[in-house]
Amino acid sequence: MPTSPSVQSRALAQLLMSGLRPLGDRLKITAWPHLRVVRDVFDTVGLTPLPRGTRVKPIADGDITGLWITGRGSEPANGVVLYLHGGGFVFGSQRTHRHLVAALSGATGKPAFLVDYRRAPEHPFPAAADDVLAAYRWLLRTGHTPESITVMGDSAGGHLVAGLLADLSRRRLPMPAAAVMFSPFLDLTCAELTDRDRVRRDPFVPPKRAMECGRTYAGTYRLTHSRLNVLKANKRRWPPVLIQVGDTECLLGDSERMAESIRAAGGHCELQVWPGQVHVFPAFYPLLPEGRAAISYVGEFVRDLAADQGVIATAS
């Protein structure tokens, strides 16, 4: 990792701090019509060109919907990525994340399934968590071995990654080979966010909006429900985990606490805190050299694990 942020990273942080963050401080995003606007604005990220050679195939198999995204050089024989997009459980989509997933597919050499899970407030918890578990089971059912699957997710998608691992452990189902979380939003009570933001203002994520999204997703359930409180989940059977997060984030404490709890359970967790980086900075890889470096490292992490484990994936 670099010891200081690039010129591009500093410029992006300043742009977000002066433009997006003030709007986020003032506007609730989970109520109509604001939510429609937020979803439409973030969907414009889908205009980001995909890496050359990327192939995209829509999937609709019963209740399972999403996109198979195959980056250049990716082969089913290398295994697959199950990707869970972020967006505070209320926005984000296949459009907002397909460029990031395409880059990750190319870096890992694995085709990726980007899940189209149900979003709150129309579909609060446990809808998204159930959809993610169903998608994992679908991969198993269609011929992919657990050892061939790597689960990844960003922000709220990181919560869904942790929730999936906890569900698999609880149900005594086979674990994937590895998990990767980018700037995960894990503590839906947002207990530390305001204090952290007061010490160092997050350029991107307003604590008020994180709290709003967490409560909206939980719906009628308490935030301390066992499937929502992923930091307290039993982690004894979890696979190796990589977490990448920026040091500007008010959510940094979530990553630190997750890494600590995995290690305390005897598991392996590599926590990378990137200086000067904003929330889910790898998604800005077309602009940021750190984003490209982070994605490249994810590829090395996944490939090295596969080599160590001697995994030969079963293609569907």
PDB file of C-alpha atoms in Angstrom:
ATOM      1  CA  MET A   1       0.000   0.000   0.000  1.00  0.00           C
ATOM      2  CA  PRO A   2       1.167   3.579  -0.579  1.00  0.00           C
ATOM      3  CA  THR A   3       2.114   5.633   2.456  1.00  0.00           C
ATOM      4  CA  SER A   4       0.221   8.728   1.282  1.00  0.00           C
ATOM      5  CA  PRO A   5      -2.706   9.366  -1.063  1.00  0.00           C
ATOM      6  CA  SER A   6      -2.202  10.227  -4.705  1.00  0.00           C
ATOM      7  CA  VAL A   7      -3.077  13.615  -6.169  1.00  0.00           C
ATOM      8  CA  GLN A   8      -6.149  11.993  -7.715  1.00  0.00           C
ATOM      9  CA  SER A   9      -7.290  10.582  -4.384  1.00  0.00           C
ATOM     10  CA  ARG A  10      -6.914  13.929  -2.623  1.00  0.00           C
ATOM     11  CA  ALA A  11      -8.881  15.626  -5.403  1.00  0.00           C
ATOM     12  CA  LEU A  12     -11.673  13.055  -5.215  1.00  0.00           C
ATOM     13  CA  ALA A  13     -11.940  13.372  -1.434  1.00  0.00           C
ATOM     14  CA  GLN A  14     -12.151  17.147  -1.704  1.00  0.00           C
ATOM     15  CA  LEU A  15     -14.781  16.943  -4.461  1.00  0.00           C
ATOM     16  CA  LEU A  16     -16.941  14.613  -2.382  1.00  0.00           C
ATOM     17  CA  MET A  17     -16.444  16.658   0.771  1.00  0.00           C
ATOM     18  CA  SER A  18     -17.560  19.890  -0.885  1.00  0.00           C
ATOM     19  CA  GLY A  19     -20.264  18.466  -3.127  1.00  0.00           C
ATOM     20  CA  LEU A  20     -21.900  15.172  -2.143  1.00  0.00           C
ATOM     21  CA  ARG A  21     -21.364  15.184   1.619  1.00  0.00           C
ATOM     22  CA  PRO A  22     -23.279  18.446   2.289  1.00  0.00           C
ATOM     23  CA  LEU A  23     -26.266  17.084   0.353  1.00  0.00           C
ATOM     24  CA  GLY A  24     -26.116  13.826   2.298  1.00  0.00           C
ATOM     25  CA  ASP A  25     -26.103  15.721   5.582  1.00  0.00           C
ATOM     26  CA  ARG A  26     -29.347  17.494   4.716  1.00  0.00           C
ATOM     27  CA  LEU A  27     -31.453  15.090   2.660  1.00  0.00           C
ATOM     28  CA  LYS A  28     -33.121  11.886   3.823  1.00  0.00           C
ATOM     29  CA  ILE A  29     -32.703   9.284   1.116  1.00  0.00           C
ATOM     30  CA  THR A  30     -35.098   6.460   2.012  1.00  0.00           C
ATOM     31  CA  ALA A  31     -38.352   8.380   1.525  1.00  0.00           C
ATOM     32  CA  TRP A  32     -40.020   8.944  -1.835  1.00  0.00           C
ATOM     33  CA  PRO A  33     -39.359  10.814  -4.093  1.00  0.00           C
ATOM     34  CA  HIS A  34     -35.804  11.288  -2.787  1.00  0.00           C
ATOM     35  CA  LEU A  35     -35.063   7.586  -3.006  1.00  0.00           C
ATOM     36  CA  ARG A  36     -36.038   7.427  -6.680  1.00  0.00           C
ATOM     37  CA  VAL A  37     -33.706  10.335  -7.426  1.00  0.00           C
ATOM     38  CA  VAL A  38     -30.847   8.762  -5.456  1.00  0.00           C
ATOM     39  CA  ARG A  39     -31.281   5.453  -7.264  1.00  0.00           C
ATOM     40  CA  ASP A  40     -31.372   7.129 -10.666  1.00  0.00           C
ATOM     41  CA  VAL A  41     -28.320   9.269  -9.934  1.00  0.00           C
ATOM     42  CA  PHE A  42     -26.244   6.344  -8.729  1.00  0.00           C
ATOM     43  CA  ASP A  43     -27.379   4.232 -11.668  1.00  0.00           C
ATOM     44  CA  THR A  44     -25.588   6.679 -13.964  1.00  0.00           C
ATOM     45  CA  VAL A  45     -22.388   5.026 -12.733  1.00  0.00           C
ATOM     46  CA  GLY A  46     -23.475   2.257 -15.088  1.00  0.00           C
ATOM     47  CA  LEU A  47     -22.314   4.482 -17.931  1.00  0.00           C
ATOM     48  CA  THR A  48     -18.723   3.774 -16.875  1.00  0.00           C
ATOM     49  CA  PRO A  49     -17.130   1.783 -19.722  1.00  0.00           C
ATOM     50  CA  LEU A  50     -16.414  -1.847 -18.921  1.00  0.00           C
ATOM     51  CA  PRO A  51     -12.859  -3.145 -19.307  1.00  0.00           C
ATOM     52  CA  ARG A  52     -12.120  -4.305 -22.834  1.00  0.00           C
ATOM     53  CA  GLY A  53     -13.054  -7.921 -23.454  1.00  0.00           C
ATOM     54  CA  THR A  54     -15.733  -8.096 -20.726  1.00  0.00           C
ATOM     55  CA  ARG A  55     -18.720 -10.333 -21.418  1.00  0.00           C
ATOM     56  CA  VAL A  56     -22.066  -9.780 -19.662  1.00  0.00           C
ATOM     57  CA  LYS A  57     -24.934 -12.289 -19.577  1.00  0.00           C
ATOM     58  CA  PRO A  58     -28.257 -11.637 -17.776  1.00  0.00           C
ATOM     59  CA  ILE A  59     -29.517 -14.528 -15.629  1.00  0.00           C
ATOM     60  CA  ALA A  60     -33.098 -15.272 -14.617  1.00  0.00           C
ATOM     61  CA  ASP A  61     -33.564 -18.717 -13.085  1.00  0.00           C
ATOM     62  CA  GLY A  62     -36.709 -18.753 -10.978  1.00  0.00           C
ATOM     63  CA  ASP A  63     -36.162 -16.295  -8.134  1.00  0.00           C
ATOM     64  CA  ILE A  64     -32.439 -15.966  -8.929  1.00  0.00           C
ATOM     65  CA  THR A  65     -31.628 -12.944 -11.060  1.00  0.00           C
ATOM     66  CA  GLY A  66     -28.400 -11.130 -11.776  1.00  0.00           C
ATOM     67  CA  LEU A  67     -25.549 -10.805 -14.239  1.00  0.00           C
ATOM     68  CA  TRP A  68     -22.755 -13.192 -15.132  1.00  0.00           C
ATOM     69  CA  ILE A  69     -19.801 -10.893 -15.748  1.00  0.00           C
ATOM     70  CA  THR A  70     -16.711 -12.435 -17.289  1.00  0.00           C
ATOM     71  CA  GLY A  71     -13.608 -10.290 -17.455  1.00  0.00           C
ATOM     72  CA  ARG A  72     -10.884 -10.732 -20.011  1.00  0.00           C
ATOM     73  CA  GLY A  73      -8.930 -13.916 -19.315  1.00  0.00           C
ATOM     74  CA  SER A  74     -11.478 -15.259 -16.828  1.00  0.00           C
ATOM     75  CA  GLU A  75     -12.365 -18.930 -17.060  1.00  0.00           C
ATOM     76  CA  PRO A  76     -14.996 -21.010 -15.205  1.00  0.00           C
ATOM     77  CA  ALA A  77     -12.285 -23.590 -14.475  1.00  0.00           C
ATOM     78  CA  ASN A  78     -10.696 -21.023 -12.134  1.00  0.00           C
ATOM     79  CA  GLY A  79     -13.811 -20.822  -9.978  1.00  0.00           C
ATOM     80  CA  VAL A  80     -16.398 -18.073  -9.561  1.00  0.00           C
ATOM     81  CA  VAL A  81     -17.013 -14.875  -7.620  1.00  0.00           C
ATOM     82  CA  LEU A  82     -20.363 -14.219  -5.943  1.00  0.00           C
ATOM     83  CA  TYR A  83     -20.642 -10.420  -5.710  1.00  0.00           C
ATOM     84  CA  LEU A  84     -23.031  -8.547  -3.409  1.00  0.00           C
ATOM     85  CA  HIS A  85     -23.317  -4.862  -4.254  1.00  0.00           C
ATOM     86  CA  GLY A  86     -23.518  -2.008  -1.783  1.00  0.00           C
ATOM     87  CA  GLY A  87     -25.840   0.969  -1.567  1.00  0.00           C
ATOM     88  CA  GLY A  88     -27.034   1.046   2.004  1.00  0.00           C
ATOM     89  CA  PHE A  89     -29.489  -1.804   1.269  1.00  0.00           C
ATOM     90  CA  VAL A  90     -31.731   0.772  -0.462  1.00  0.00           C
ATOM     91  CA  PHE A  91     -29.953   1.751  -3.690  1.00  0.00           C
ATOM     92  CA  GLY A  92     -27.153   0.320  -5.787  1.00  0.00           C
ATOM     93  CA  SER A  93     -27.851  -2.181  -8.546  1.00  0.00           C
ATOM     94  CA  GLN A  94     -26.385  -4.278 -11.311  1.00  0.00           C
ATOM     95  CA  ARG A  95     -25.797  -1.034 -13.210  1.00  0.00           C
ATOM     96  CA  THR A  96     -23.874   0.749 -10.454  1.00  0.00           C
ATOM     97  CA  HIS A  97     -21.471  -2.123  -9.818  1.00  0.00           C
ATOM     98  CA  ARG A  98     -20.912  -3.970 -13.056  1.00  0.00           C
ATOM     99  CA  HIS A  99     -17.727  -2.019 -13.904  1.00  0.00           C
ATOM    100  CA  LEU A 100     -16.192  -2.890 -10.507  1.00  0.00           C
ATOM    101  CA  VAL A 101     -17.245  -6.524 -10.780  1.00  0.00           C
ATOM    102  CA  ALA A 102     -15.815  -6.716 -14.314  1.00  0.00           C
ATOM    103  CA  ALA A 103     -12.459  -5.451 -13.053  1.00  0.00           C
ATOM    104  CA  LEU A 104     -12.493  -7.937 -10.161  1.00  0.00           C
ATOM    105  CA  SER A 105     -13.340 -10.771 -12.550  1.00  0.00           C
ATOM    106  CA  GLY A 106     -10.371  -9.859 -14.702  1.00  0.00           C
ATOM    107  CA  ALA A 107      -8.048  -9.555 -11.699  1.00  0.00           C
ATOM    108  CA  THR A 108      -9.045 -12.892 -10.175  1.00  0.00           C
ATOM    109  CA  GLY A 109      -9.446 -14.814 -13.441  1.00  0.00           C
ATOM    110  CA  LYS A 110     -12.914 -15.899 -12.267  1.00  0.00           C
ATOM    111  CA  PRO A 111     -16.317 -15.142 -13.817  1.00  0.00           C
ATOM    112  CA  ALA A 112     -18.509 -13.248 -11.354  1.00  0.00           C
ATOM    113  CA  PHE A 113     -22.203 -13.472 -10.568  1.00  0.00           C
ATOM    114  CA  LEU A 114     -23.559 -10.063  -9.553  1.00  0.00           C
ATOM    115  CA  VAL A 115     -26.710 -10.787  -7.558  1.00  0.00           C
ATOM    116  CA  ASP A 116     -29.847  -8.713  -8.075  1.00  0.00           C
ATOM    117  CA  TYR A 117     -31.168  -8.891  -4.521  1.00  0.00           C
ATOM    118  CA  ARG A 118     -34.302  -7.171  -3.242  1.00  0.00           C
ATOM    119  CA  ARG A 119     -33.857  -3.746  -1.683  1.00  0.00           C
ATOM    120  CA  ALA A 120     -35.450  -1.885   1.211  1.00  0.00           C
ATOM    121  CA  PRO A 121     -37.732  -0.125   1.983  1.00  0.00           C
ATOM    122  CA  GLU A 122     -39.959  -2.091  -0.410  1.00  0.00           C
ATOM    123  CA  HIS A 123     -38.368  -5.338   0.783  1.00  0.00           C
ATOM    124  CA  PRO A 124     -36.800  -4.972   4.254  1.00  0.00           C
ATOM    125  CA  PHE A 125     -34.843  -7.628   6.149  1.00  0.00           C
ATOM    126  CA  PRO A 126     -34.644 -10.566   5.734  1.00  0.00           C
ATOM    127  CA  ALA A 127     -35.329 -10.225   1.976  1.00  0.00           C
ATOM    128  CA  ALA A 128     -31.790  -9.317   0.864  1.00  0.00           C
ATOM    129  CA  ALA A 129     -30.146 -11.808   3.238  1.00  0.00           C
ATOM    130  CA  ASP A 130     -32.464 -14.571   2.029  1.00  0.00           C
ATOM    131  CA  ASP A 131     -31.782 -13.694  -1.634  1.00  0.00           C
ATOM    132  CA  VAL A 132     -28.030 -13.880  -1.067  1.00  0.00           C
ATOM    133  CA  LEU A 133     -28.282 -17.274   0.640  1.00  0.00           C
ATOM    134  CA  ALA A 134     -30.477 -18.493  -2.222  1.00  0.00           C
ATOM    135  CA  ALA A 135     -27.907 -17.280  -4.768  1.00  0.00           C
ATOM    136  CA  TYR A 136     -25.109 -19.165  -2.999  1.00  0.00           C
ATOM    137  CA  ARG A 137     -27.207 -22.319  -2.916  1.00  0.00           C
ATOM    138  CA  TRP A 138     -28.002 -21.811  -6.613  1.00  0.00           C
ATOM    139  CA  LEU A 139     -24.288 -21.769  -7.424  1.00  0.00           C
ATOM    140  CA  LEU A 140     -23.870 -25.037  -5.548  1.00  0.00           C
ATOM    141  CA  ARG A 141     -26.895 -26.516  -7.263  1.00  0.00           C
ATOM    142  CA  THR A 142     -25.585 -25.586 -10.716  1.00  0.00           C
ATOM    143  CA  GLY A 143     -22.306 -27.417 -10.226  1.00  0.00           C
ATOM    144  CA  HIS A 144     -19.893 -25.066  -8.451  1.00  0.00           C
ATOM    145  CA  THR A 145     -18.087 -26.548  -5.486  1.00  0.00           C
ATOM    146  CA  PRO A 146     -17.862 -24.425  -2.313  1.00  0.00           C
ATOM    147  CA  GLU A 147     -14.062 -24.461  -2.657  1.00  0.00           C
ATOM    148  CA  SER A 148     -14.401 -22.764  -6.050  1.00  0.00           C
ATOM    149  CA  ILE A 149     -16.498 -19.822  -4.789  1.00  0.00           C
ATOM    150  CA  THR A 150     -15.160 -16.497  -3.507  1.00  0.00           C
ATOM    151  CA  VAL A 151     -17.736 -14.151  -1.969  1.00  0.00           C
ATOM    152  CA  MET A 152     -17.220 -10.390  -2.249  1.00  0.00           C
ATOM    153  CA  GLY A 153     -19.187  -7.288  -1.362  1.00  0.00           C
ATOM    154  CA  ASP A 154     -18.860  -3.587  -0.649  1.00  0.00           C
ATOM    155  CA  SER A 155     -20.458  -1.384   2.026  1.00  0.00           C
ATOM    156  CA  ALA A 156     -23.905  -2.880   2.731  1.00  0.00           C
ATOM    157  CA  GLY A 157     -22.826  -5.736   0.479  1.00  0.00           C
ATOM    158  CA  GLY A 158     -20.055  -6.375   2.997  1.00  0.00           C
ATOM    159  CA  HIS A 159     -22.741  -6.830   5.649  1.00  0.00           C
ATOM    160  CA  LEU A 160     -24.462  -9.310   3.343  1.00  0.00           C
ATOM    161  CA  VAL A 161     -21.154 -11.174   2.893  1.00  0.00           C
ATOM    162  CA  ALA A 162     -20.724 -11.458   6.660  1.00  0.00           C
ATOM    163  CA  GLY A 163     -24.381 -12.387   7.048  1.00  0.00           C
ATOM    164  CA  LEU A 164     -24.033 -15.119   4.429  1.00  0.00           C
ATOM    165  CA  LEU A 165     -21.012 -16.630   6.190  1.00  0.00           C
ATOM    166  CA  ALA A 166     -22.895 -16.514   9.494  1.00  0.00           C
ATOM    167  CA  ASP A 167     -25.949 -18.159   7.895  1.00  0.00           C
ATOM    168  CA  LEU A 168     -23.794 -20.908   6.372  1.00  0.00           C
ATOM    169  CA  SER A 169     -22.180 -21.553   9.740  1.00  0.00           C
ATOM    170  CA  ARG A 170     -25.532 -21.534  11.534  1.00  0.00           C
ATOM    171  CA  ARG A 171     -27.045 -23.976   9.019  1.00  0.00           C
ATOM    172  CA  ARG A 172     -23.887 -26.129   8.856  1.00  0.00           C
ATOM    173  CA  LEU A 173     -23.580 -25.553   5.109  1.00  0.00           C
ATOM    174  CA  PRO A 174     -20.208 -25.644   3.308  1.00  0.00           C
ATOM    175  CA  MET A 175     -18.167 -22.447   3.343  1.00  0.00           C
ATOM    176  CA  PRO A 176     -16.731 -20.690   0.278  1.00  0.00           C
ATOM    177  CA  ALA A 177     -12.996 -20.581  -0.304  1.00  0.00           C
ATOM    178  CA  ALA A 178     -12.594 -16.938   0.725  1.00  0.00           C
ATOM    179  CA  ALA A 179     -14.373 -13.641   1.300  1.00  0.00           C
ATOM    180  CA  VAL A 180     -13.449 -10.066   0.399  1.00  0.00           C
ATOM    181  CA  MET A 181     -15.111  -6.959   1.860  1.00  0.00           C
ATOM    182  CA  PHE A 182     -14.640  -3.404   0.649  1.00  0.00           C
ATOM    183  CA  SER A 183     -15.459  -0.717   3.259  1.00  0.00           C
ATOM    184  CA  PRO A 184     -18.080  -2.947   4.906  1.00  0.00           C
ATOM    185  CA  PHE A 185     -21.053  -1.432   6.739  1.00  0.00           C
ATOM    186  CA  LEU A 186     -21.337  -3.960   9.579  1.00  0.00           C
ATOM    187  CA  ASP A 187     -22.677  -2.333  12.735  1.00  0.00           C
ATOM    188  CA  LEU A 188     -26.188  -1.209  11.812  1.00  0.00           C
ATOM    189  CA  THR A 189     -26.536   0.567  15.168  1.00  0.00           C
ATOM    190  CA  CYS A 190     -23.818   2.946  13.906  1.00  0.00           C
ATOM    191  CA  ALA A 191     -22.525   3.193  17.468  1.00  0.00           C
ATOM    192  CA  GLU A 192     -19.121   4.728  16.604  1.00  0.00           C
ATOM    193  CA  LEU A 193     -19.892   6.703  13.482  1.00  0.00           C
ATOM    194  CA  THR A 194     -20.758  10.110  14.920  1.00  0.00           C
ATOM    195  CA  ASP A 195     -17.732  10.192  17.225  1.00  0.00           C
ATOM    196  CA  ARG A 196     -15.378   9.132  14.455  1.00  0.00           C
ATOM    197  CA  ASP A 197     -16.876  11.655  12.053  1.00  0.00           C
ATOM    198  CA  ARG A 198     -16.441  14.394  14.636  1.00  0.00           C
ATOM    199  CA  VAL A 199     -12.721  13.616  14.916  1.00  0.00           C
ATOM    200  CA  ARG A 200     -12.205  13.249  11.156  1.00  0.00           C
ATOM    201  CA  ARG A 201     -15.035  14.189   8.835  1.00  0.00           C
ATOM    202  CA  ASP A 202     -15.836  11.465   6.315  1.00  0.00           C
ATOM    203  CA  PRO A 203     -15.794  12.962   2.790  1.00  0.00           C
ATOM    204  CA  PHE A 204     -18.467  10.577   1.517  1.00  0.00           C
ATOM    205  CA  VAL A 205     -20.668   8.897   4.153  1.00  0.00           C
ATOM    206  CA  PRO A 206     -22.772  11.017   6.551  1.00  0.00           C
ATOM    207  CA  PRO A 207     -23.433   9.076   9.791  1.00  0.00           C
ATOM    208  CA  LYS A 208     -27.082  10.214   9.707  1.00  0.00           C
ATOM    209  CA  ARG A 209     -27.620   8.546   6.349  1.00  0.00           C
ATOM    210  CA  ALA A 210     -25.906   5.324   7.454  1.00  0.00           C
ATOM    211  CA  MET A 211     -28.220   5.203  10.486  1.00  0.00           C
ATOM    212  CA  GLU A 212     -31.222   5.849   8.255  1.00  0.00           C
ATOM    213  CA  CYS A 213     -30.255   3.042   5.890  1.00  0.00           C
ATOM    214  CA  GLY A 214     -29.603   0.586   8.709  1.00  0.00           C
ATOM    215  CA  ARG A 215     -32.975   1.235  10.325  1.00  0.00           C
ATOM    216  CA  THR A 216     -34.765   1.079   6.968  1.00  0.00           C
ATOM    217  CA  TYR A 217     -33.214  -2.275   6.143  1.00  0.00           C
ATOM    218  CA  ALA A 218     -33.994  -3.734   9.575  1.00  0.00           C
ATOM    219  CA  GLY A 219     -37.661  -2.790   9.219  1.00  0.00           C
ATOM    220  CA  THR A 220     -39.630  -4.263  12.097  1.00  0.00           C
ATOM    221  CA  TYR A 221     -36.638  -6.217  13.445  1.00  0.00           C
ATOM    222  CA  ARG A 222     -34.288  -5.010  16.150  1.00  0.00           C
ATOM    223  CA  LEU A 223     -30.817  -4.035  14.972  1.00  0.00           C
ATOM    224  CA  THR A 224     -29.472  -6.562  17.494  1.00  0.00           C
ATOM    225  CA  HIS A 225     -31.223  -9.496  15.761  1.00  0.00           C
ATOM    226  CA  SER A 226     -28.783 -12.392  15.381  1.00  0.00           C
ATOM    227  CA  ARG A 227     -28.787 -12.215  11.570  1.00  0.00           C
ATOM    228  CA  LEU A 228     -28.273  -8.442  11.613  1.00  0.00           C
ATOM    229  CA  ASN A 229     -25.615  -8.278  14.328  1.00  0.00           C
ATOM    230  CA  VAL A 230     -22.883  -9.821  12.168  1.00  0.00           C
ATOM    231  CA  LEU A 231     -20.050  -8.578  14.374  1.00  0.00           C
ATOM    232  CA  LYS A 232     -21.290 -10.920  17.112  1.00  0.00           C
ATOM    233  CA  ALA A 233     -21.731 -13.928  14.806  1.00  0.00           C
ATOM    234  CA  ASN A 234     -19.852 -17.166  15.461  1.00  0.00           C
ATOM    235  CA  LYS A 235     -16.810 -17.065  13.150  1.00  0.00           C
ATOM    236  CA  ARG A 236     -15.061 -20.335  13.943  1.00  0.00           C
ATOM    237  CA  ARG A 237     -15.666 -21.872  10.487  1.00  0.00           C
ATOM    238  CA  TRP A 238     -15.193 -18.761   8.395  1.00  0.00           C
ATOM    239  CA  PRO A 239     -12.809 -18.886   5.417  1.00  0.00           C
ATOM    240  CA  PRO A 240      -9.878 -16.464   4.991  1.00  0.00           C
ATOM    241  CA  VAL A 241     -11.111 -12.869   4.725  1.00  0.00           C
ATOM    242  CA  LEU A 242      -9.577  -9.766   3.133  1.00  0.00           C
ATOM    243  CA  ILE A 243     -10.907  -6.326   4.117  1.00  0.00           C
ATOM    244  CA  GLN A 244      -9.931  -3.141   2.280  1.00  0.00           C
ATOM    245  CA  VAL A 245     -11.002   0.198   3.748  1.00  0.00           C
ATOM    246  CA  GLY A 246      -9.919   3.847   3.618  1.00  0.00           C
ATOM    247  CA  ASP A 247      -8.645   5.722   6.652  1.00  0.00           C
ATOM    248  CA  THR A 248     -10.982   8.677   5.935  1.00  0.00           C
ATOM    249  CA  GLU A 249     -14.068   6.547   6.619  1.00  0.00           C
ATOM    250  CA  CYS A 250     -16.330   6.847   9.625  1.00  0.00           C
ATOM    251  CA  LEU A 251     -17.000   3.129   8.998  1.00  0.00           C
ATOM    252  CA  LEU A 252     -13.350   2.216   9.605  1.00  0.00           C
ATOM    253  CA  GLY A 253     -14.165   0.922  13.089  1.00  0.00           C
ATOM    254  CA  ASP A 254     -16.521  -1.670  11.605  1.00  0.00           C
ATOM    255  CA  SER A 255     -13.642  -3.185   9.632  1.00  0.00           C
ATOM    256  CA  GLU A 256     -11.313  -3.113  12.623  1.00  0.00           C
ATOM    257  CA  ARG A 257     -13.850  -4.834  14.863  1.00  0.00           C
ATOM    258  CA  MET A 258     -14.631  -7.463  12.242  1.00  0.00           C
ATOM    259  CA  ALA A 259     -10.949  -8.280  11.766  1.00  0.00           C
ATOM    260  CA  GLU A 260     -10.459  -8.530  15.517  1.00  0.00           C
ATOM    261  CA  SER A 261     -13.439 -10.858  15.961  1.00  0.00           C
ATOM    262  CA  ILE A 262     -12.355 -13.166  13.117  1.00  0.00           C
ATOM    263  CA  ARG A 263      -8.842 -13.439  14.553  1.00  0.00           C
ATOM    264  CA  ALA A 264     -10.199 -14.008  18.054  1.00  0.00           C
ATOM    265  CA  ALA A 265     -12.145 -16.982  16.660  1.00  0.00           C
ATOM    266  CA  GLY A 266      -8.942 -18.448  15.227  1.00  0.00           C
ATOM    267  CA  GLY A 267      -9.618 -17.363  11.648  1.00  0.00           C
ATOM    268  CA  HIS A 268      -7.487 -15.482   9.137  1.00  0.00           C
ATOM    269  CA  CYS A 269      -8.329 -11.864   8.335  1.00  0.00           C
ATOM    270  CA  GLU A 270      -6.099  -9.451   6.451  1.00  0.00           C
ATOM    271  CA  LEU A 271      -7.130  -5.860   7.126  1.00  0.00           C
ATOM    272  CA  GLN A 272      -5.762  -3.196   4.792  1.00  0.00           C
ATOM    273  CA  VAL A 273      -6.314   0.443   5.797  1.00  0.00           C
ATOM    274  CA  TRP A 274      -5.461   2.608   2.782  1.00  0.00           C
ATOM    275  CA  PRO A 275      -4.343   6.178   3.576  1.00  0.00           C
ATOM    276  CA  GLY A 276      -6.465   9.018   2.252  1.00  0.00           C
ATOM    277  CA  GLN A 277      -9.020   6.751   0.571  1.00  0.00           C
ATOM    278  CA  VAL A 278     -12.782   7.249   0.572  1.00  0.00           C
ATOM    279  CA  HIS A 279     -15.623   4.777   0.965  1.00  0.00           C
ATOM    280  CA  VAL A 280     -15.344   1.845  -1.492  1.00  0.00           C
ATOM    281  CA  PHE A 281     -12.407   3.495  -3.244  1.00  0.00           C
ATOM    282  CA  PRO A 282     -11.734   0.476  -5.538  1.00  0.00           C
ATOM    283  CA  ALA A 283     -14.968   1.392  -7.369  1.00  0.00           C
ATOM    284  CA  PHE A 284     -13.193   4.576  -8.493  1.00  0.00           C
ATOM    285  CA  TYR A 285     -10.417   2.610 -10.174  1.00  0.00           C
ATOM    286  CA  PRO A 286     -10.800   4.409 -13.546  1.00  0.00           C
ATOM    287  CA  LEU A 287      -9.659   7.562 -11.692  1.00  0.00           C
ATOM    288  CA  LEU A 288      -7.527   6.327  -8.801  1.00  0.00           C
ATOM    289  CA  PRO A 289      -4.204   4.467  -8.985  1.00  0.00           C
ATOM    290  CA  GLU A 290      -4.971   3.158  -5.471  1.00  0.00           C
ATOM    291  CA  GLY A 291      -8.219   1.672  -6.754  1.00  0.00           C
ATOM    292  CA  ARG A 292      -6.364  -0.205  -9.474  1.00  0.00           C
ATOM    293  CA  ALA A 293      -3.705  -1.354  -7.012  1.00  0.00           C
ATOM    294  CA  ALA A 294      -6.346  -2.572  -4.549  1.00  0.00           C
ATOM    295  CA  ILE A 295      -8.137  -4.597  -7.224  1.00  0.00           C
ATOM    296  CA  SER A 296      -4.836  -6.069  -8.379  1.00  0.00           C
ATOM    297  CA  TYR A 297      -4.108  -7.139  -4.798  1.00  0.00           C
ATOM    298  CA  VAL A 298      -7.516  -8.809  -4.524  1.00  0.00           C
ATOM    299  CA  GLY A 299      -6.556 -10.846  -7.576  1.00  0.00           C
ATOM    300  CA  GLU A 300      -3.287 -11.897  -5.915  1.00  0.00           C
ATOM    301  CA  PHE A 301      -5.075 -12.742  -2.652  1.00  0.00           C
ATOM    302  CA  VAL A 302      -7.607 -14.969  -4.393  1.00  0.00           C
ATOM    303  CA  ARG A 303      -5.087 -16.636  -6.701  1.00  0.00           C
ATOM    304  CA  ASP A 304      -2.633 -17.325  -3.866  1.00  0.00           C
ATOM    305  CA  LEU A 305      -5.366 -18.939  -1.775  1.00  0.00           C
ATOM    306  CA  ALA A 306      -6.401 -21.124  -4.693  1.00  0.00           C
ATOM    307  CA  ALA A 307      -2.792 -22.193  -5.221  1.00  0.00           C
ATOM    308  CA  ASP A 308      -2.307 -22.925  -1.518  1.00  0.00           C
ATOM    309  CA  GLN A 309      -5.502 -24.951  -1.332  1.00  0.00           C
ATOM    310  CA  GLY A 310      -4.938 -26.728  -4.640  1.00  0.00           C
ATOM    311  CA  VAL A 311      -8.469 -25.896  -5.693  1.00  0.00           C
ATOM    312  CA  ILE A 312      -9.727 -27.060  -9.043  1.00  0.00           C
ATOM    313  CA  ALA A 313     -13.182 -25.586  -9.528  1.00  0.00           C
ATOM    314  CA  THR A 314     -16.044 -27.435 -11.111  1.00  0.00           C
ATOM    315  CA  ALA A 315     -17.511 -25.468 -13.992  1.00  0.00           C
ATOM    316  CA  SER A 316     -21.251 -25.366 -14.406  1.00  0.00           C
TER     317      SER A 316
END
